[in-house]
Coordinates of C-alpha atoms in Angstrom, one line a residue:
X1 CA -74.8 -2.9 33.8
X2 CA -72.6 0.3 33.4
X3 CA -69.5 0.9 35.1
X4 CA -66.4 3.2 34.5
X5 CA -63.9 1.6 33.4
X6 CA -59.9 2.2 33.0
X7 CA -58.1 1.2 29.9
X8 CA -54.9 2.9 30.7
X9 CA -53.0 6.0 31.3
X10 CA -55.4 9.0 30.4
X11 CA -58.0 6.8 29.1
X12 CA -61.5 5.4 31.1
X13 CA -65.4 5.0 29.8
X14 CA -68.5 4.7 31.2
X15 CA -69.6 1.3 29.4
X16 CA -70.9 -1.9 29.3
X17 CA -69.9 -4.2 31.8
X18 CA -71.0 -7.6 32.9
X19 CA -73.2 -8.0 36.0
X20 CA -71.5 -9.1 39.1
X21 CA -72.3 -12.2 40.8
X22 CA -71.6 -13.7 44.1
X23 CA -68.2 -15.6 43.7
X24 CA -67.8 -16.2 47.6
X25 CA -70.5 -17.2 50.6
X26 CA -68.7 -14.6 52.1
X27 CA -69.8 -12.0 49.1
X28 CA -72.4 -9.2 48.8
X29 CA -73.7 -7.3 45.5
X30 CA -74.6 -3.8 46.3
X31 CA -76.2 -1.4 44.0
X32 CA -74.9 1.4 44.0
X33 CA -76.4 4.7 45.3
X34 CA -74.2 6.7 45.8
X35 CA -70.5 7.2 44.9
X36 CA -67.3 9.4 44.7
X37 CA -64.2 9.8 42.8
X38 CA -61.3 10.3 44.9
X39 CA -57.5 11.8 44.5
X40 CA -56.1 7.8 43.9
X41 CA -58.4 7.5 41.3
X42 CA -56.9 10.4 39.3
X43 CA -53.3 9.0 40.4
X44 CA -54.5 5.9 38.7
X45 CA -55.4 7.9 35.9
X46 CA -52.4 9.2 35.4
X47 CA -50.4 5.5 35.6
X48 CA -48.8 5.9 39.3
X49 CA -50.9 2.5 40.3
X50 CA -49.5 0.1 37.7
X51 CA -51.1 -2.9 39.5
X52 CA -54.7 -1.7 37.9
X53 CA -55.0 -3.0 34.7
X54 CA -57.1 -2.0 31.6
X55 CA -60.4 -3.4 32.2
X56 CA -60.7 -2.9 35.5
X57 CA -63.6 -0.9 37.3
X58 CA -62.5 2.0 39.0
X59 CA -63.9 3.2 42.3
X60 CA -63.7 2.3 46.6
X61 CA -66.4 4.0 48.0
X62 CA -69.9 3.7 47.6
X63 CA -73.2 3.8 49.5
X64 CA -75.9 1.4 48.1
X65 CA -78.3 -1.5 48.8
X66 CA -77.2 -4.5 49.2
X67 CA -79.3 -6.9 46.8
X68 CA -77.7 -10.2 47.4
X69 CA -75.4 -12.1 50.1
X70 CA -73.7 -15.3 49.9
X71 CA -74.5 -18.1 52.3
X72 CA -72.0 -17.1 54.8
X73 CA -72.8 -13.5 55.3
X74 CA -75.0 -13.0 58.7
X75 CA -74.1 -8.9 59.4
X76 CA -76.6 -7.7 56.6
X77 CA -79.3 -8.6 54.0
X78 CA -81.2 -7.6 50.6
X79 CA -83.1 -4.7 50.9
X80 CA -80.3 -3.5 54.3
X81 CA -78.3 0.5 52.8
X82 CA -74.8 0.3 53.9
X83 CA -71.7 1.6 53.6
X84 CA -69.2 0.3 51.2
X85 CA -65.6 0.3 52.6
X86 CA -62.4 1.4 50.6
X87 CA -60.9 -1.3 52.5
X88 CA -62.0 -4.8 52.4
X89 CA -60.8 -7.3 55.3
X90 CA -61.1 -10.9 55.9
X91 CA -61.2 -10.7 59.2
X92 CA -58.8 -13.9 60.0
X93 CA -55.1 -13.1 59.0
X94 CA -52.3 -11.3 61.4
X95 CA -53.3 -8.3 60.1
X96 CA -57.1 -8.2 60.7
X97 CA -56.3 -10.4 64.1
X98 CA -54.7 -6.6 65.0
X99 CA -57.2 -4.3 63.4
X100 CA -54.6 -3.5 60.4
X101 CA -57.3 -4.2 57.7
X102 CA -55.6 -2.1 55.1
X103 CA -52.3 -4.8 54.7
X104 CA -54.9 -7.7 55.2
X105 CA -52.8 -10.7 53.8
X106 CA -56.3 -13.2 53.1
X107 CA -57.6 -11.2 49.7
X108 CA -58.4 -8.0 51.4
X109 CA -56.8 -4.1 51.8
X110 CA -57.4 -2.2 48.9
X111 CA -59.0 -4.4 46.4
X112 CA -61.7 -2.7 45.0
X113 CA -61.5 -0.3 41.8
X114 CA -57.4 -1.4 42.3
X115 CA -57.4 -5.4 42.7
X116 CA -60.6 -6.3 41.7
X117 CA -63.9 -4.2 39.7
X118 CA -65.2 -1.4 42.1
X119 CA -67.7 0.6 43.1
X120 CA -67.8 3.1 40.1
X121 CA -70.8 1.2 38.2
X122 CA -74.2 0.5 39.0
X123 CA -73.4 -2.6 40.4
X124 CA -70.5 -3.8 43.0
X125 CA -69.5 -7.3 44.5
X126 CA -68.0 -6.4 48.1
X127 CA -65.9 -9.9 49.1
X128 CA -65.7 -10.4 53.0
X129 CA -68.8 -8.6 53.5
X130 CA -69.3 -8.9 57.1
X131 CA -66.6 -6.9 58.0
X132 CA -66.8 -4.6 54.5
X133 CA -70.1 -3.3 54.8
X134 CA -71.7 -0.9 57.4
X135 CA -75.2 -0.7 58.0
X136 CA -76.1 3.0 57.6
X137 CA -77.8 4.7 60.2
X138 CA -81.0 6.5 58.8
X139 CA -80.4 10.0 59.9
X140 CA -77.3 10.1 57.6
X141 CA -77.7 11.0 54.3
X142 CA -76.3 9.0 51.8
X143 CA -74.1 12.0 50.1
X144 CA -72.6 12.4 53.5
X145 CA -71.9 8.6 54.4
X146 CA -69.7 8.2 51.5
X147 CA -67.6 10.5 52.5
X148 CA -66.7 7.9 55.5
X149 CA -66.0 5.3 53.4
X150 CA -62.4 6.9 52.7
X151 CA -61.5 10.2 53.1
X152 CA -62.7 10.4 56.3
X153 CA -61.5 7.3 58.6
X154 CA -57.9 8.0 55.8
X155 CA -57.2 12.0 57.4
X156 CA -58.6 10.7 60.8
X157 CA -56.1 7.5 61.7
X158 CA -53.6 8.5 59.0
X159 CA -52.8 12.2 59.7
X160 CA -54.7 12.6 63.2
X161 CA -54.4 9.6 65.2
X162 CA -50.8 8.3 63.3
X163 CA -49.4 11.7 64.1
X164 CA -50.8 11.3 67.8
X165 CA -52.3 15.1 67.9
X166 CA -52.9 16.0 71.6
X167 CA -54.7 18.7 73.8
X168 CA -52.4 22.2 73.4
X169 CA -50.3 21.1 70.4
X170 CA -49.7 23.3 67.1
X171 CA -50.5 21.1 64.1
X172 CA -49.7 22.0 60.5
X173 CA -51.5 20.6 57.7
X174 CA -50.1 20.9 54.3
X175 CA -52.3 20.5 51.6
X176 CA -55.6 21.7 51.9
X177 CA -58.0 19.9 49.6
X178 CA -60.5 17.0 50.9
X179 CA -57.8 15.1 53.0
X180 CA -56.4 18.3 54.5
X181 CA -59.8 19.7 55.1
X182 CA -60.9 16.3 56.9
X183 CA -57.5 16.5 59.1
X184 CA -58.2 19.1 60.1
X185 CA -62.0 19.1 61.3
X186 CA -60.8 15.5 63.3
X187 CA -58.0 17.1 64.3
X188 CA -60.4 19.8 66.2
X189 CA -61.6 16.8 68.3
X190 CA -58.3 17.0 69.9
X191 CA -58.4 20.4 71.3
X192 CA -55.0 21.7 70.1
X193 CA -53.9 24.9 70.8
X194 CA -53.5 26.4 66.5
X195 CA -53.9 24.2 63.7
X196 CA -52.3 25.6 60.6
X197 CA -53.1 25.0 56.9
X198 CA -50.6 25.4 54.2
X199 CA -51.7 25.5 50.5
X200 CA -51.0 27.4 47.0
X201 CA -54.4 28.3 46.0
X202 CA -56.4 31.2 48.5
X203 CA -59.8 29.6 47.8
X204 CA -58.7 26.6 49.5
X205 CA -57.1 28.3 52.1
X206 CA -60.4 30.2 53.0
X207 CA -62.2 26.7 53.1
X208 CA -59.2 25.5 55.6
X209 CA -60.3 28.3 57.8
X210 CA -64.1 27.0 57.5
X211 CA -62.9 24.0 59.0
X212 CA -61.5 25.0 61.7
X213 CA -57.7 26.4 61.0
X214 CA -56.8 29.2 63.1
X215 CA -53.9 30.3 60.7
X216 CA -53.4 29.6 56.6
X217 CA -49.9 30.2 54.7
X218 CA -49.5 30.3 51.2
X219 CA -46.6 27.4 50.5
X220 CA -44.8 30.0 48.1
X221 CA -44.3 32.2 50.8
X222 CA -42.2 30.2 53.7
X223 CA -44.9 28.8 55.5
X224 CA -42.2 26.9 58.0
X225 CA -41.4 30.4 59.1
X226 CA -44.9 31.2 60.0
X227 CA -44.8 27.9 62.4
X228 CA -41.4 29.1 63.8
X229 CA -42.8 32.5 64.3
X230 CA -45.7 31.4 66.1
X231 CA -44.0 28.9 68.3
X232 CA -41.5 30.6 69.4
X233 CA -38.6 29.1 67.2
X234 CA -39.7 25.7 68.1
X235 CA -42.0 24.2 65.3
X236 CA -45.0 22.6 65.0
X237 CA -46.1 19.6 67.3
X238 CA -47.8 17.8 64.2
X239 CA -47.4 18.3 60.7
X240 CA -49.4 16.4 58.0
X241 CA -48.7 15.4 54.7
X242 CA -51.7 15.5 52.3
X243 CA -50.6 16.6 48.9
X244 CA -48.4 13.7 47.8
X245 CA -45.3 15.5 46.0
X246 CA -41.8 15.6 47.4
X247 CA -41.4 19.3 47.9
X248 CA -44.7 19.1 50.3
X249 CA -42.9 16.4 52.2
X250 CA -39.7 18.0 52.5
X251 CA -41.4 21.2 54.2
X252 CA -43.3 19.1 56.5
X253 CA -39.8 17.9 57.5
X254 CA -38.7 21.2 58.2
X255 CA -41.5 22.8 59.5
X256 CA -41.6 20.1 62.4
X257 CA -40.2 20.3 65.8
X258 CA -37.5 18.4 68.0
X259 CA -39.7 15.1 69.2
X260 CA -42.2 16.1 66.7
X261 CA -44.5 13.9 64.5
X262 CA -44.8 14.1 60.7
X263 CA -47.5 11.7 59.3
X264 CA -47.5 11.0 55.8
X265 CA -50.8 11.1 54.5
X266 CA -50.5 11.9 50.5
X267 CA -49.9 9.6 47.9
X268 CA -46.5 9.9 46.1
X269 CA -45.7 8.9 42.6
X270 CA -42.0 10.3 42.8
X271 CA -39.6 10.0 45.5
X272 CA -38.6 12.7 47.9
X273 CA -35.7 13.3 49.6
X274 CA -35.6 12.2 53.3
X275 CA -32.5 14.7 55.2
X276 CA -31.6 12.9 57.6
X277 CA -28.2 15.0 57.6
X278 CA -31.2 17.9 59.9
X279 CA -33.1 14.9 61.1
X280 CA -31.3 12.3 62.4
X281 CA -30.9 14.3 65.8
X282 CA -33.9 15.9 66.3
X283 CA -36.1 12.8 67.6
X284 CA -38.6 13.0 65.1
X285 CA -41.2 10.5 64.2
X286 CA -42.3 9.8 60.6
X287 CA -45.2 7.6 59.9
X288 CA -46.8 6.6 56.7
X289 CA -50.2 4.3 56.1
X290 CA -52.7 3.0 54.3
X291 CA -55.6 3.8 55.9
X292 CA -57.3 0.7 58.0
X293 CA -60.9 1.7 58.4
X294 CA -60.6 0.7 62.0
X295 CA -62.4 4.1 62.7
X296 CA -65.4 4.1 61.0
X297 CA -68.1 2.9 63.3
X298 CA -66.5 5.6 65.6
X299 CA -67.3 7.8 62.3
X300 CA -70.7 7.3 61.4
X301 CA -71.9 7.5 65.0
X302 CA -70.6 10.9 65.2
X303 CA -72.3 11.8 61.6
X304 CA -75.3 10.8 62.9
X305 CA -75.0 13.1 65.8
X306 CA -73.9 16.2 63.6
X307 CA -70.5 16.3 64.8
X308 CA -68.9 15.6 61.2
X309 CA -68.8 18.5 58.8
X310 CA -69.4 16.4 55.9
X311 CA -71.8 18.5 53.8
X312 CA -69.3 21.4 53.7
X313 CA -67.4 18.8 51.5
X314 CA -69.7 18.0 48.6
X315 CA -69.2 21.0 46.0
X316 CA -70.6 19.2 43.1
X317 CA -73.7 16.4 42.4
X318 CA -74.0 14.4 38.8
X319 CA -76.1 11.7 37.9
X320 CA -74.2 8.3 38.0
X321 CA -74.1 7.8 34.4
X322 CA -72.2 11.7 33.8
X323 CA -68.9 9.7 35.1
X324 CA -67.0 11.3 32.6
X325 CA -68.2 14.6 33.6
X326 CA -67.4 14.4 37.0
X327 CA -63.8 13.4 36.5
X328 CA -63.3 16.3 34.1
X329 CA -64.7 18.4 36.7
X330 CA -62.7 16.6 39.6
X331 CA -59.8 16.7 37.9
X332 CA -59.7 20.4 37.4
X333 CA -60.5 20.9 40.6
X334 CA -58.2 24.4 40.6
X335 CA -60.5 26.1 37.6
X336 CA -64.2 24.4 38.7
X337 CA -64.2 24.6 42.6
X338 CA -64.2 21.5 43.4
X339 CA -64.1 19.8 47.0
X340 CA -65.6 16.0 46.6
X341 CA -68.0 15.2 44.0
X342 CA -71.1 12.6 44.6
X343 CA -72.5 10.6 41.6
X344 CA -76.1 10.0 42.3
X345 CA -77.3 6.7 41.4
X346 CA -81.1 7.6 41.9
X347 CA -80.8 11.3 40.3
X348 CA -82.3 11.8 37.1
X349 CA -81.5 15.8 36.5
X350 CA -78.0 16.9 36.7
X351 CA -77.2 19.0 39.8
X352 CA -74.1 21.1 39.5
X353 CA -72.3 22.7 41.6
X354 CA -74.6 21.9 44.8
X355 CA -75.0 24.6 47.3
X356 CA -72.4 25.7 49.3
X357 CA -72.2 26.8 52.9
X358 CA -72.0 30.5 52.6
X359 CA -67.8 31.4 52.5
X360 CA -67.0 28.0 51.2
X361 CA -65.2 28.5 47.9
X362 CA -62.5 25.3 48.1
X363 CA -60.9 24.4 44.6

């Protein structure tokens, strides 16, 4: 088969690779319909994740077929579409026992495209599949379920539910690409009183405002004044975290109020600076996470009812097999337009850029 695979810092191919094969009773093979490259892929790219090594597969979310199961798998079967995970769990250790699948300590969390070959081919083996697979609903459309294999279920219990957004809060959301776009349409389900997004470029600011932000701040211009103007001097309730860079930290840290919540949602290659000489009075919380996937039954039940804007997401459709052409275009996200790409493993004509909603622009 074909999958894309890494062979170091700035270098990847799509290529030869062998077949997978079921390893485990517990195992599935999936082939792959659908798939998408997310921001950790390009961080991998780039040599921030030093435990991938060359050879590896990249990729952790997929939707597909599942083709194969081992003899211990009951929840699905050949011929069943599902879901592919980002997070794998085993169901059994501490962690799983508590619903923590992403620091499962029995082979799971983040294994695939990281640990172990992922879902960028045209192939995948899922381990633990009973708990790593979803069955898909048929109303939802395969481009749209993917999106709930990460980004979704990673903006929704990372940023919302980790920063505990209630009813009448102001929430700030810095960084408005996928994840900040997916915090804040969840965080919507909360009813808060102003959610504000906080980004460099305008075209992703006027997608925040498709999805749902009632105010949008250029970060050059002293966005934490905006929150303090529009709370009365007090901050914001909730602030998330969903660039990844230490100077987007440090402004959630001082855009948030006295007994306020920061939740870390971006991945950082460099360190940032925690003040504590402003903090350590001010009561605040600070969470961080790898996302669990506890959330995403709850997730495709409201895709199927239409309550998920996932379509506004998907900029840009390629053929599986234009891998490299998607990363190039994902990757350059400021100059193409880019939201999420979707690599189509049944497509046969390239597609890009897909239709947008009308006003969507996001970079």
């Amino acid at each position: 088969m074909k999958g894309f695979v890494f062979h170091g810092p700035g270098q990847a191919s799509w290529q030869d690779v062998p077949d997978p094969d079921i390893k485990e009773p517990t195992d599935a093979i999936v082939k792959v319909g659908a798939v998408t490259i997310c921001g950790t892929d390009l961080h991998i790219l780039k040599g921030d994740v030093p435990e991938v090594h060359s050879g590896t597969v990249l990729g952790h979310e997929a939707v597909g077929e599942v083709v194969e199961v081992g003899s211990d798998v009951r929840t699905v079967r050949p011929g069943d579409r599902v879901l592919v995970s980002c997070i794998t769990s085993c169901g059994r250790c501490r962690f799983c026992r508590e619903g923590g699948y992403g620091q499962c300590l029995g082979g799971g969390g983040w294994i695939l495209g990281h640990l172990i070959d992922g879902t960028q081919a045209e192939y995948v083996r899922v381990p633990y599949a009973d708990l790593s697979v979803h069955a898909l609903p048929g109303a939802v459309r395969s481009e749209d379920a993917v999106l709930l294999a990460d980004i979704f279920p990673t903006s929704y219990e990372v940023g919302v539910l980790n920063g505990r957004v209630r009813p009448g809060d102001t929430v700030a959301v810095v960084g408005a690409g996928p994840i900040g776009l997916t915090a804040i349409a969840t965080a919507r389900l909360f009813a808060p009183e102003r959610i504000i997004a906080v980004d460099l470029a305008p075209a992703r600011l006027e997608a925040a405002r498709r999805f749902g932000a009632d105010a949008v701040a250029d970060g050059r211009e002293d966005p934490a004044q905006l929150v303090a103007d529009l709370t009365d001097g007090l901050g914001a309730d909730v602030v998330i975290e969903a660039v990844g860079v230490p100077e987007s930290f440090e402004l959630c840290t001082r855009m948030v109020r006295p007994g306020g919540h920061v939740a870390n949602v971006g991945v950082h290659g460099r360190p940032a600076t925690l003040h504590l000489e402003h903090l350590w009075s001010k009561n605040v919380t600070i969470t961080t996470g790898l996302v669990d996937t506890y959330s995403t039954p709850t997730l495709l039940r409201m895709a199927a009812a239409g309550r998920l804007p996932t379509g506004q997401l998907v900029t840009h459709t390629f053929p599986l097999d234009h891998m490299e052409e998607a990363y190039d275009v994902f990757s350059r996200a400021a100059d193409t337009g880019a939201l999420k790409v979707v690599l189509d493993g049944e497509q046969h004509e390239l597609a890009v850029p897909t239709a947008r909603p009308e006003g969507l622009d996001g970079t």
